[in-house]
């Protein structure tokens, strides 16, 4: 049976010998999970690459209909949230309970702001009839025969940003859980693995957006329509 | 520790439904998987029975064409996603991988339990779709048929596969972390049993391939529900893109299904020859090589799809590279027998069957990789025969080999050897009778997924159906005698085969945390000098 | 129908080539299968366990054998690859003088049209001894044109043209199957190929109700759809004149060029804004939804009939030599 002589942490699971092994496993597990996420988004990016290759001009024109300023603003918000997440991890390393809670709350606020702005953007698309699959879909500046290709751009836009937003929502749920645990005082300088691992996930979701933003918003800003 | 009936082990440590449904013990979770996949095996088998009965006559008179299309679709979905993919890794891998490397459990027991629930949830969706009327797209879900024209339960089925996919991903993740971080002292990478290597390689495919299937299903889902045009040629979408995405997962998935089986065969061949597997390192690395190369060959499913001829050339060329590590394994297993001490218990019989049938399955794969032959035989019964030789002749043979091999460890009881040998023989004969005629049918030109067929194909179809009924008996027998042995089987010792793995160093059935004390490994895998004299006993 | 047949008839020039390839593969497979079976059988008997506690020696060092049985199979597979690819390339490259026939697949029938205007459903008459090239597309889902006796097969994809060719070697009636699962009556999407002596073929072709040749029908359509209002023959219309275009190289707005093949004409009809000829305005409306796949083929055939004549010195303008990578709705799939 596992020997329970390890008293330095509250939460050493029976299958592990040392706290270090437990932390290693969690971190490695998250990295591998992120690899699966890369493959997941990779499939999307592959579809995007192929269709952009097929219809480069339509993609460029459709891209200009997105609001790059709002996109850029959202990018900044997300980068800020990554910064506050780093600070939360740092606070965890130092075992500063209150700082952990504070930084996590800030991260949550920035993440929520991102999602809110994203929602506004999507709403605009509805108003402008840029929803693929709708009968009244119409993208200005394109002849009727190219509207189908524009729909493919918006299909990819919604699928990619939608899946990204879904990951953000999951991340927000994770932050809330971390917050509740942090308020209970679960974390200390000796045990902050969940914050660390949660941070990895949050940064990953951030990085995905760093790819999405130029690919969707900035294809060809100087294009004359 | 005395070997009395009162000894505490993982089966009797706690009782009640709750102790099973909330268990975090990898051994119990392995058994939960065993029940689940057995259920799906018999569901898929029932569909197969109806398919074979329908094909007894050329006219298509037993069921309607619509029903027939649903039957072969659901046969494949039940067998591939809910039986074959979880079979060896999730049952035997779950149970033995931690023990074989000397760990008390997987790295993430709760995620392990979650994986099982995900499979059950996915299976529930698939079952619902089957009961509600089924789906007729073929398991390949080719667009635009699946997105626009099919009228079955495409979404429910796809969702079931999507959810089950996460079960597969999380199992792979769990195995990889466990192998990296949970090995017992002295258990170096090159002391690991080959079954562990095979499951490790499988896990690599699971984590790298399955997410692509997930995103493919997402695209299929949005296309079918919202008609966005991603795969719709009328709007500039590309239906063949779906095939690329689909096979990017589904070709490697073939190796998810067969690699763990190869691992089982390595264990069995070594044990019943009492010799280390010939060229251990080659066999270990060939698993990893198959996993990696498997990702580079998906285009060989698309030789006649309007894929460019140049792409066809590249994919054909790369496909031959997969043949090499597979060939190495077959040769090395055979060479292991040389100067061994070979005994013929049931697992070994299945292993012989595996090598023979996998050889045929693998060699016919070369036919399909050759562009000039593939344009004739693709989408015919030749393909059907080929993948059944690999999947059924390979994986299921290996699964049965593993079940017999480890049954004493799992249950503490021996299965009845005579009955088991008989059923192994029946399976082998029935299998060949079922599927060998299909090679000929395929070359003759009978397309797959045909509900009715020209009368000149009938004789071979009748042979195939006859074989299927023999095969069915062969598969039902283990069900019966395994169940019988739970109560009446001879009590098994810790190491009834004189095998070397760590799983044979602990009691049968193993205690809750596998070992009374963490083992320290001092020898290579398959070092029979450590067993000889103390445990090899007159059986 | 009790005749037991274990090998398909050879009905085309390709069939013996594929069969020879098959014999080679069968020989290699039989050799290795027997090798493994015999080795297992022999070794298992020879080294069967004689005493319950016997312990064989474990000795095995060096990797000579493994390297040997990696390298030798690899060599054999490379022969397999090369031979297989060479047969494939013969199957993929139709001769320039092949008789063109148009095929439209739909759930669940084959519609075939000869140049001379004869239309068939689920039946195809072809002459023996002459290459035939099919240009195929689908109205709905993916189908696959499969003639076992000819040992060839090609998917038929909506939104694309794919081609397959064969040359029948002896008169007869051969199965035509749809080989890509296409829905409920997939197994009913079958037909017959009738390979006939050339004279019989000519007779057959000229028989039947005269419906006008494909090109004639296309010309009529060209006028009915008012295409001729803009595409004037004397090049005074708002759109390019079409005589001489087919098979030529067209210069586009933006400097690119494109070869005027079937796929280009098709795209220009269904998606006219995609490629604008240099010097013209994008004024043409799309005919997507207004013309059927059959009619598109007729229009293409009309444009071809007034197209560039294969002049001496220029490359043969067989559209089948199109070698661009396939894109949906654009280039023909080449095999």
GROMACS .gro file of N, CA, C and O in nm, chain B residues 62-137:
model
  304
  287UNK      N    1  -3.389  -1.034  -4.839
  287UNK     CA    2  -3.416  -1.048  -4.695
  287UNK      C    3  -3.456  -0.914  -4.634
  287UNK      O    4  -3.556  -0.902  -4.565
  288UNK      N    5  -3.376  -0.813  -4.660
  288UNK     CA    6  -3.408  -0.679  -4.611
  288UNK      C    7  -3.407  -0.584  -4.730
  288UNK      O    8  -3.350  -0.616  -4.835
  289UNK      N    9  -3.465  -0.467  -4.712
  289UNK     CA   10  -3.467  -0.370  -4.823
  289UNK      C   11  -3.329  -0.307  -4.837
  289UNK      O   12  -3.244  -0.317  -4.748
  290UNK      N   13  -3.307  -0.240  -4.951
  290UNK     CA   14  -3.177  -0.178  -4.971
  290UNK      C   15  -3.148  -0.073  -4.864
  290UNK      O   16  -3.035  -0.061  -4.815
  291UNK      N   17  -3.252   0.001  -4.827
  291UNK     CA   18  -3.233   0.104  -4.725
  291UNK      C   19  -3.189   0.042  -4.593
  291UNK      O   20  -3.095   0.091  -4.527
  292UNK      N   21  -3.253  -0.066  -4.554
  292UNK     CA   22  -3.216  -0.132  -4.428
  292UNK      C   23  -3.075  -0.189  -4.438
  292UNK      O   24  -2.994  -0.176  -4.346
  293UNK      N   25  -3.045  -0.248  -4.553
  293UNK     CA   26  -2.911  -0.306  -4.570
  293UNK      C   27  -2.802  -0.199  -4.553
  293UNK      O   28  -2.702  -0.221  -4.483
  294UNK      N   29  -2.826  -0.081  -4.612
  294UNK     CA   30  -2.727   0.026  -4.600
  294UNK      C   31  -2.707   0.066  -4.454
  294UNK      O   32  -2.598   0.101  -4.412
  295UNK      N   33  -2.816   0.065  -4.379
  295UNK     CA   34  -2.803   0.097  -4.237
  295UNK      C   35  -2.728  -0.012  -4.164
  295UNK      O   36  -2.651   0.014  -4.071
  296UNK      N   37  -2.751  -0.136  -4.204
  296UNK     CA   38  -2.685  -0.248  -4.135
  296UNK      C   39  -2.533  -0.239  -4.149
  296UNK      O   40  -2.461  -0.248  -4.049
  297UNK      N   41  -2.485  -0.219  -4.273
  297UNK     CA   42  -2.338  -0.221  -4.284
  297UNK      C   43  -2.277  -0.098  -4.221
  297UNK      O   44  -2.166  -0.103  -4.167
  298UNK      N   45  -2.350   0.014  -4.222
  298UNK     CA   46  -2.300   0.134  -4.156
  298UNK      C   47  -2.288   0.112  -4.005
  298UNK      O   48  -2.185   0.140  -3.944
  299UNK      N   49  -2.393   0.059  -3.947
  299UNK     CA   50  -2.394   0.045  -3.801
  299UNK      C   51  -2.303  -0.069  -3.755
  299UNK      O   52  -2.247  -0.064  -3.647
  300UNK      N   53  -2.289  -0.171  -3.840
  300UNK     CA   54  -2.191  -0.277  -3.811
  300UNK      C   55  -2.053  -0.214  -3.795
  300UNK      O   56  -1.983  -0.238  -3.697
  301UNK      N   57  -2.017  -0.129  -3.892
  301UNK     CA   58  -1.883  -0.070  -3.888
  301UNK      C   59  -1.869   0.025  -3.770
  301UNK      O   60  -1.767   0.024  -3.701
  302UNK      N   61  -1.971   0.105  -3.745
  302UNK     CA   62  -1.958   0.204  -3.636
  302UNK      C   63  -1.947   0.134  -3.502
  302UNK      O   64  -1.863   0.169  -3.419
  303UNK      N   65  -2.032   0.033  -3.480
  303UNK     CA   66  -2.025  -0.040  -3.352
  303UNK      C   67  -1.889  -0.108  -3.339
  303UNK      O   68  -1.824  -0.100  -3.233
  304UNK      N   69  -1.844  -0.173  -3.444
  304UNK     CA   70  -1.721  -0.251  -3.435
  304UNK      C   71  -1.597  -0.162  -3.426
  304UNK      O   72  -1.508  -0.188  -3.346
  305UNK      N   73  -1.591  -0.057  -3.507
  305UNK     CA   74  -1.469   0.023  -3.510
  305UNK      C   75  -1.459   0.114  -3.389
  305UNK      O   76  -1.362   0.109  -3.314
  306UNK      N   77  -1.562   0.198  -3.371
  306UNK     CA   78  -1.547   0.302  -3.270
  306UNK      C   79  -1.577   0.253  -3.129
  306UNK      O   80  -1.527   0.309  -3.032
  307UNK      N   81  -1.661   0.151  -3.117
  307UNK     CA   82  -1.702   0.113  -2.982
  307UNK      C   83  -1.655  -0.027  -2.943
  307UNK      O   84  -1.678  -0.071  -2.833
  308UNK      N   85  -1.593  -0.098  -3.036
  308UNK     CA   86  -1.530  -0.224  -2.996
  308UNK      C   87  -1.380  -0.222  -3.022
  308UNK      O   88  -1.299  -0.231  -2.931
  309UNK      N   89  -1.345  -0.208  -3.150
  309UNK     CA   90  -1.206  -0.230  -3.188
  309UNK      C   91  -1.110  -0.127  -3.128
  309UNK      O   92  -1.005  -0.163  -3.075
  310UNK      N   93  -1.145   0.000  -3.138
  310UNK     CA   94  -1.052   0.102  -3.089
  310UNK      C   95  -1.032   0.091  -2.939
  310UNK      O   96  -0.919   0.094  -2.891
  311UNK      N   97  -1.139   0.078  -2.860
  311UNK     CA   98  -1.111   0.062  -2.715
  311UNK      C   99  -1.063  -0.077  -2.676
  311UNK      O  100  -1.012  -0.093  -2.566
  312UNK      N  101  -1.079  -0.177  -2.764
  312UNK     CA  102  -1.066  -0.315  -2.715
  312UNK      C  103  -0.938  -0.343  -2.636
  312UNK      O  104  -0.940  -0.352  -2.514
  313UNK      N  105  -0.825  -0.354  -2.706
  313UNK     CA  106  -0.706  -0.397  -2.634
  313UNK      C  107  -0.650  -0.287  -2.544
  313UNK      O  108  -0.620  -0.313  -2.428
  314UNK      N  109  -0.637  -0.163  -2.593
  314UNK     CA  110  -0.581  -0.062  -2.503
  314UNK      C  111  -0.667  -0.040  -2.379
  314UNK      O  112  -0.616  -0.040  -2.267
  315UNK      N  113  -0.796  -0.022  -2.398
  315UNK     CA  114  -0.878   0.021  -2.284
  315UNK      C  115  -0.908  -0.094  -2.188
  315UNK      O  116  -0.932  -0.072  -2.069
  316UNK      N  117  -0.908  -0.217  -2.237
  316UNK     CA  118  -0.933  -0.329  -2.146
  316UNK      C  119  -0.800  -0.384  -2.093
  316UNK      O  120  -0.767  -0.370  -1.975
  317UNK      N  121  -0.722  -0.444  -2.181
  317UNK     CA  122  -0.599  -0.510  -2.136
  317UNK      C  123  -0.491  -0.407  -2.104
  317UNK      O  124  -0.416  -0.423  -2.006
  318UNK      N  125  -0.484  -0.300  -2.185
  318UNK     CA  126  -0.387  -0.195  -2.156
  318UNK      C  127  -0.416  -0.131  -2.021
  318UNK      O  128  -0.327  -0.113  -1.938
  319UNK      N  129  -0.541  -0.098  -2.001
  319UNK     CA  130  -0.581  -0.037  -1.875
  319UNK      C  131  -0.544  -0.125  -1.757
  319UNK      O  132  -0.490  -0.080  -1.656
  320UNK      N  133  -0.573  -0.252  -1.773
  320UNK     CA  134  -0.552  -0.343  -1.662
  320UNK      C  135  -0.403  -0.366  -1.639
  320UNK      O  136  -0.356  -0.365  -1.524
  321UNK      N  137  -0.327  -0.386  -1.748
  321UNK     CA  138  -0.191  -0.438  -1.730
  321UNK      C  139  -0.080  -0.336  -1.748
  321UNK      O  140   0.029  -0.357  -1.697
  322UNK      N  141  -0.107  -0.228  -1.822
  322UNK     CA  142   0.004  -0.135  -1.844
  322UNK      C  143   0.063  -0.084  -1.713
  322UNK      O  144   0.185  -0.090  -1.693
  323UNK      N  145  -0.019  -0.037  -1.617
  323UNK     CA  146   0.041   0.009  -1.492
  323UNK      C  147   0.114  -0.104  -1.418
  323UNK      O  148   0.224  -0.084  -1.366
  324UNK      N  149   0.054  -0.224  -1.417
  324UNK     CA  150   0.118  -0.333  -1.343
  324UNK      C  151   0.250  -0.370  -1.408
  324UNK      O  152   0.350  -0.397  -1.340
  325UNK      N  153   0.251  -0.370  -1.541
  325UNK     CA  154   0.371  -0.415  -1.611
  325UNK      C  155   0.489  -0.321  -1.591
  325UNK      O  156   0.605  -0.362  -1.609
  326UNK      N  157   0.461  -0.195  -1.560
  326UNK     CA  158   0.574  -0.106  -1.533
  326UNK      C  159   0.590  -0.083  -1.383
  326UNK      O  160   0.669   0.001  -1.340
  327UNK      N  161   0.516  -0.157  -1.304
  327UNK     CA  162   0.535  -0.151  -1.160
  327UNK      C  163   0.470  -0.032  -1.093
  327UNK      O  164   0.517   0.013  -0.988
  328UNK      N  165   0.362   0.021  -1.152
  328UNK     CA  166   0.293   0.136  -1.091
  328UNK      C  167   0.171   0.089  -1.013
  328UNK      O  168   0.120  -0.020  -1.036
  329UNK      N  169   0.127   0.175  -0.922
  329UNK     CA  170   0.009   0.139  -0.844
  329UNK      C  171  -0.119   0.168  -0.921
  329UNK      O  172  -0.224   0.111  -0.892
  330UNK      N  173  -0.110   0.260  -1.015
  330UNK     CA  174  -0.228   0.293  -1.095
  330UNK      C  175  -0.178   0.378  -1.211
  330UNK      O  176  -0.059   0.407  -1.222
  331UNK      N  177  -0.271   0.419  -1.299
  331UNK     CA  178  -0.236   0.515  -1.402
  331UNK      C  179  -0.211   0.651  -1.335
  331UNK      O  180  -0.247   0.672  -1.219
  332UNK      N  181  -0.152   0.743  -1.411
  332UNK     CA  182  -0.123   0.873  -1.353
  332UNK      C  183  -0.250   0.948  -1.313
  332UNK      O  184  -0.252   1.019  -1.213
  333UNK      N  185  -0.355   0.931  -1.392
  333UNK     CA  186  -0.478   1.006  -1.365
  333UNK      C  187  -0.597   0.911  -1.356
  333UNK      O  188  -0.672   0.894  -1.453
  334UNK      N  189  -0.616   0.850  -1.239
  334UNK     CA  190  -0.725   0.752  -1.227
  334UNK      C  191  -0.863   0.812  -1.251
  334UNK      O  192  -0.950   0.747  -1.308
  335UNK      N  193  -0.883   0.937  -1.208
  335UNK     CA  194  -1.016   0.995  -1.226
  335UNK      C  195  -1.045   1.021  -1.373
  335UNK      O  196  -1.156   1.003  -1.421
  336UNK      N  197  -0.940   1.066  -1.445
  336UNK     CA  198  -0.957   1.087  -1.589
  336UNK      C  199  -0.982   0.953  -1.658
  336UNK      O  200  -1.059   0.943  -1.753
  337UNK      N  201  -0.921   0.849  -1.604
  337UNK     CA  202  -0.942   0.715  -1.658
  337UNK      C  203  -1.089   0.675  -1.646
  337UNK      O  204  -1.149   0.626  -1.741
  338UNK      N  205  -1.146   0.702  -1.529
  338UNK     CA  206  -1.288   0.670  -1.511
  338UNK      C  207  -1.373   0.757  -1.603
  338UNK      O  208  -1.467   0.709  -1.667
  339UNK      N  209  -1.335   0.884  -1.613
  339UNK     CA  210  -1.407   0.976  -1.703
  339UNK      C  211  -1.405   0.922  -1.846
  339UNK      O  212  -1.505   0.927  -1.917
  340UNK      N  213  -1.290   0.867  -1.887
  340UNK     CA  214  -1.279   0.813  -2.023
  340UNK      C  215  -1.384   0.705  -2.046
  340UNK      O  216  -1.445   0.698  -2.152
  341UNK      N  217  -1.401   0.621  -1.945
  341UNK     CA  218  -1.500   0.514  -1.962
  341UNK      C  219  -1.640   0.574  -1.974
  341UNK      O  220  -1.719   0.534  -2.060
  342UNK      N  221  -1.669   0.673  -1.889
  342UNK     CA  222  -1.801   0.734  -1.897
  342UNK      C  223  -1.822   0.801  -2.033
  342UNK      O  224  -1.933   0.802  -2.087
  343UNK      N  225  -1.715   0.859  -2.088
  343UNK     CA  226  -1.728   0.921  -2.220
  343UNK      C  227  -1.760   0.816  -2.326
  343UNK      O  228  -1.844   0.838  -2.413
  344UNK      N  229  -1.695   0.701  -2.314
  344UNK     CA  230  -1.725   0.595  -2.411
  344UNK      C  231  -1.870   0.551  -2.397
  344UNK      O  232  -1.941   0.531  -2.496
  345UNK      N  233  -1.915   0.540  -2.272
  345UNK     CA  234  -2.053   0.499  -2.250
  345UNK      C  235  -2.149   0.604  -2.305
  345UNK      O  236  -2.248   0.572  -2.373
  346UNK      N  237  -2.117   0.733  -2.281
  346UNK     CA  238  -2.204   0.840  -2.330
  346UNK      C  239  -2.207   0.838  -2.483
  346UNK      O  240  -2.314   0.845  -2.545
  347UNK      N  241  -2.089   0.827  -2.544
  347UNK     CA  242  -2.083   0.821  -2.690
  347UNK      C  243  -2.159   0.700  -2.740
  347UNK      O  244  -2.236   0.707  -2.837
  348UNK      N  245  -2.138   0.587  -2.672
  348UNK     CA  246  -2.207   0.465  -2.710
  348UNK      C  247  -2.358   0.480  -2.698
  348UNK      O  248  -2.433   0.427  -2.780
  349UNK      N  249  -2.402   0.556  -2.595
  349UNK     CA  250  -2.546   0.576  -2.578
  349UNK      C  251  -2.604   0.652  -2.697
  349UNK      O  252  -2.710   0.617  -2.748
  350UNK      N  253  -2.533   0.756  -2.743
  350UNK     CA  254  -2.579   0.829  -2.861
  350UNK      C  255  -2.587   0.736  -2.982
  350UNK      O  256  -2.685   0.737  -3.057
  351UNK      N  257  -2.481   0.656  -2.999
  351UNK     CA  258  -2.478   0.567  -3.115
  351UNK      C  259  -2.591   0.465  -3.106
  351UNK      O  260  -2.660   0.438  -3.204
  352UNK      N  261  -2.611   0.412  -2.984
  352UNK     CA  262  -2.718   0.315  -2.965
  352UNK      C  263  -2.853   0.377  -2.992
  352UNK      O  264  -2.939   0.318  -3.057
  353UNK      N  265  -2.869   0.500  -2.941
  353UNK     CA  266  -2.995   0.569  -2.966
  353UNK      C  267  -3.020   0.580  -3.116
  353UNK      O  268  -3.129   0.551  -3.166
  354UNK      N  269  -2.913   0.622  -3.188
  354UNK     CA  270  -2.928   0.636  -3.334
  354UNK      C  271  -2.966   0.504  -3.397
  354UNK      O  272  -3.049   0.497  -3.488
  355UNK      N  273  -2.905   0.395  -3.348
  355UNK     CA  274  -2.933   0.264  -3.405
  355UNK      C  275  -3.078   0.224  -3.380
  355UNK      O  276  -3.147   0.175  -3.469
  356UNK      N  277  -3.124   0.248  -3.257
  356UNK     CA  278  -3.260   0.206  -3.222
  356UNK      C  279  -3.362   0.295  -3.292
  356UNK      O  280  -3.464   0.248  -3.341
  357UNK      N  281  -3.330   0.425  -3.302
  357UNK     CA  282  -3.426   0.518  -3.361
  357UNK      C  283  -3.442   0.500  -3.511
  357UNK      O  284  -3.530   0.560  -3.570
  358UNK      N  285  -3.354   0.422  -3.573
  358UNK     CA  286  -3.372   0.402  -3.717
  358UNK      C  287  -3.241   0.393  -3.792
  358UNK      O  288  -3.239   0.363  -3.909
  359UNK      N  289  -3.133   0.423  -3.723
  359UNK     CA  290  -3.003   0.399  -3.784
  359UNK      C  291  -2.957   0.509  -3.877
  359UNK      O  292  -3.022   0.614  -3.891
  360UNK      N  293  -2.845   0.485  -3.938
  360UNK     CA  294  -2.783   0.584  -4.025
  360UNK      C  295  -2.727   0.507  -4.144
  360UNK      O  296  -2.686   0.391  -4.131
  361UNK      N  297  -2.730   0.568  -4.262
  361UNK     CA  298  -2.696   0.492  -4.382
  361UNK      C  299  -2.584   0.555  -4.463
  361UNK      O  300  -2.577   0.540  -4.584
  362UNK      N  301  -2.493   0.624  -4.397
  362UNK     CA  302  -2.390   0.696  -4.472
  362UNK      C  303  -2.267   0.612  -4.499
  362UNK      O  304  -2.178   0.654  -4.569
   0.00000   0.00000   0.00000
